[in-house]
Amino acid sequence: MDHGLDDLAATARAALVREVEAGGAWASDPRWREAFESVPRHLFVPYYFVGAEDGYERLWCEDPDPRRRERWLRGAYADSPLATRVRDGQLVSSSSQPSLMAKMLAELEVQDGNAVLEIGAGTGYNAALLAHRLGDELVTTIDLDPEITESARRHLAAAGYHPRVVTGDGARGCPEHAPYDRVIVTCAVTSIPRPWLAQCNPGAHILAPIATGVIDLRVRDAGHAEGHFLQTPAYFVPLRGAERPEPRPTADGGLPRRAIQNELFRFLLALTAGALDPHEALALWEREEQPERERYGITVSGEREWAWLDDPEGPYAWPLA
């Protein structure tokens, strides 16, 4: 970049850090501020796509038009998700919203010396944040797509980070570098693959997007884990891999618009899809006074896995696998 854009990048990054901090994303672990101050996001998104009338418009760092280069750079430091790979009109990879990334990293509750597995390498930006905090040798990131892992590896090297970047099926974990103390998943799943538990130390955390939310599981052993959802909504590109279950269909025909347009009800619909009739879900939602995400949780016990409201053994429970 030319000198002017370099200065703009520093200014834009500082503004992003202030915005994320004002939102309280890392209030529980302020040490993440240093990572976001230090890791240059623009190096991980040399190009990305924005919505346009005919599909997507590509912005990139080497655009000959200086105004479009500046637009690319400012967009790289917006607190927004960025579409980084589109195939046949479908989004297959993205860089997540920085404030959501900060929230998930803070909720991961990492400690010095923790080994972390990231499922879904994306651009490599999240792995760089983890490597900045913990050191390269404690971070492993995996993705099914060799193009994604190769570009993530290049981006990381350009920013001065060298965690392990593995090409493989994230649904199967990464046993060659196990055990892990933390697993953070940056793609949506419909249930928790058992290999993740088997590759964790007892007491490990697994943070994974499910049903437009993020579940925070505590691992007891290779067959048992349990936890609640975070408060924040989350929308991620689905996990691709051999162990990924087929998405369960949802239906909202005949439901009142006030419910369909309510984000928390949409979360309940997605969480109970295929296990609970949408009208039954509506009755539950109203009876329980529109419960917040934190009241929901997931339990994994041997071959069983279920979501629940308030109590794992209570009356409201729905199988996930």
Coordinates of C-alpha atoms in Angstrom, one line a residue, residues 144-263:
L144 CA -11.8 -28.5 4.1
D145 CA -11.0 -26.3 1.1
P146 CA -7.3 -26.2 0.1
E147 CA -7.7 -22.8 -1.6
I148 CA -9.0 -21.4 1.7
T149 CA -6.2 -22.8 3.8
E150 CA -3.5 -21.8 1.2
S151 CA -4.8 -18.2 1.2
A152 CA -5.1 -18.2 5.0
R153 CA -1.5 -19.3 5.3
R154 CA -0.4 -16.5 3.0
H155 CA -2.3 -13.9 4.9
L156 CA -1.0 -15.1 8.2
A157 CA 2.6 -15.0 7.0
A158 CA 2.1 -11.5 5.6
A159 CA 1.0 -10.4 9.0
G160 CA 3.9 -12.2 10.8
Y161 CA 2.0 -15.2 12.2
H162 CA 2.6 -18.9 11.7
P163 CA 0.1 -21.1 13.5
R164 CA -0.7 -24.6 12.1
V165 CA -3.0 -24.3 9.1
V166 CA -4.4 -27.8 8.2
T167 CA -6.4 -28.8 5.2
G168 CA -9.0 -31.4 6.3
D169 CA -12.5 -32.1 7.4
G170 CA -13.1 -29.9 10.4
A171 CA -16.1 -32.1 11.4
R172 CA -13.5 -34.8 12.2
G173 CA -11.3 -32.4 14.2
C174 CA -7.6 -32.5 13.9
P175 CA -6.4 -35.5 16.0
E176 CA -2.7 -35.2 15.0
H177 CA -2.3 -32.0 17.1
A178 CA -4.7 -32.9 20.0
P179 CA -5.5 -32.6 22.8
Y180 CA -7.0 -29.2 22.9
D181 CA -8.1 -27.0 25.8
R182 CA -10.4 -24.8 23.6
V183 CA -12.3 -25.4 20.3
I184 CA -13.8 -22.4 18.5
V185 CA -16.0 -23.0 15.5
T186 CA -16.4 -20.3 12.9
C187 CA -19.0 -22.1 10.7
A188 CA -22.6 -23.2 11.5
V189 CA -23.3 -26.8 12.6
T190 CA -26.6 -28.6 13.4
S191 CA -25.1 -30.8 16.2
I192 CA -21.7 -31.4 17.9
P193 CA -19.4 -33.9 16.1
R194 CA -18.1 -36.4 18.6
P195 CA -14.5 -36.2 17.5
W196 CA -14.3 -32.7 18.9
L197 CA -15.1 -34.0 22.4
A198 CA -12.6 -36.9 22.1
Q199 CA -9.8 -34.5 21.1
C200 CA -10.4 -32.2 24.1
N201 CA -8.9 -32.2 27.6
P202 CA -11.4 -32.6 30.4
G203 CA -12.7 -29.1 31.3
A204 CA -12.2 -27.8 27.7
H205 CA -14.6 -25.3 26.2
I206 CA -16.2 -25.7 22.8
L207 CA -17.8 -22.6 21.2
A208 CA -19.9 -23.4 18.2
P209 CA -22.6 -21.6 16.2
I210 CA -25.9 -23.5 16.2
A211 CA -29.4 -22.3 15.1
T212 CA -28.4 -18.6 14.9
G213 CA -26.8 -18.7 18.3
V214 CA -23.5 -19.8 19.9
I215 CA -23.4 -22.7 22.3
D216 CA -20.7 -22.6 25.0
L217 CA -20.0 -26.3 26.0
R218 CA -17.9 -27.5 28.9
V219 CA -16.4 -30.9 28.1
R220 CA -16.4 -33.4 30.9
D221 CA -14.8 -36.3 28.9
A222 CA -14.9 -37.8 25.4
G223 CA -18.6 -38.6 25.7
H224 CA -20.0 -35.8 27.7
A225 CA -20.4 -32.0 27.4
E226 CA -23.0 -29.5 28.4
G227 CA -23.5 -25.7 28.3
H228 CA -25.8 -22.7 27.6
F229 CA -26.1 -20.5 24.6
L230 CA -24.5 -17.0 24.6
Q231 CA -26.8 -14.0 24.5
T232 CA -25.6 -12.9 21.1
P233 CA -27.1 -13.9 17.7
A234 CA -24.7 -15.4 15.2
Y235 CA -25.0 -16.2 11.5
F236 CA -22.2 -18.2 9.9
V237 CA -21.5 -20.1 6.7
P238 CA -22.4 -23.8 7.2
L239 CA -19.7 -26.4 8.0
R240 CA -18.8 -28.5 5.0
G241 CA -17.5 -32.0 5.6
A242 CA -18.2 -35.7 5.7
E243 CA -19.6 -35.7 9.3
R244 CA -21.9 -32.8 8.8
P245 CA -25.6 -33.7 9.4
E246 CA -28.1 -32.6 6.8
P247 CA -29.8 -29.4 7.8
R248 CA -33.3 -30.0 9.2
P249 CA -36.1 -28.2 7.4
T250 CA -38.0 -25.4 9.0
A251 CA -41.5 -24.3 8.2
D252 CA -43.3 -21.1 9.3
G253 CA -46.5 -21.3 7.2
G254 CA -49.5 -19.9 9.1
L255 CA -47.5 -18.4 11.9
P256 CA -48.3 -14.8 12.9
R257 CA -46.0 -12.2 11.4
R258 CA -45.0 -10.8 14.9
A259 CA -43.5 -14.2 15.7
I260 CA -41.9 -14.8 12.4
Q261 CA -40.2 -11.4 12.5
N262 CA -39.0 -11.9 16.1
E263 CA -35.3 -13.0 16.1

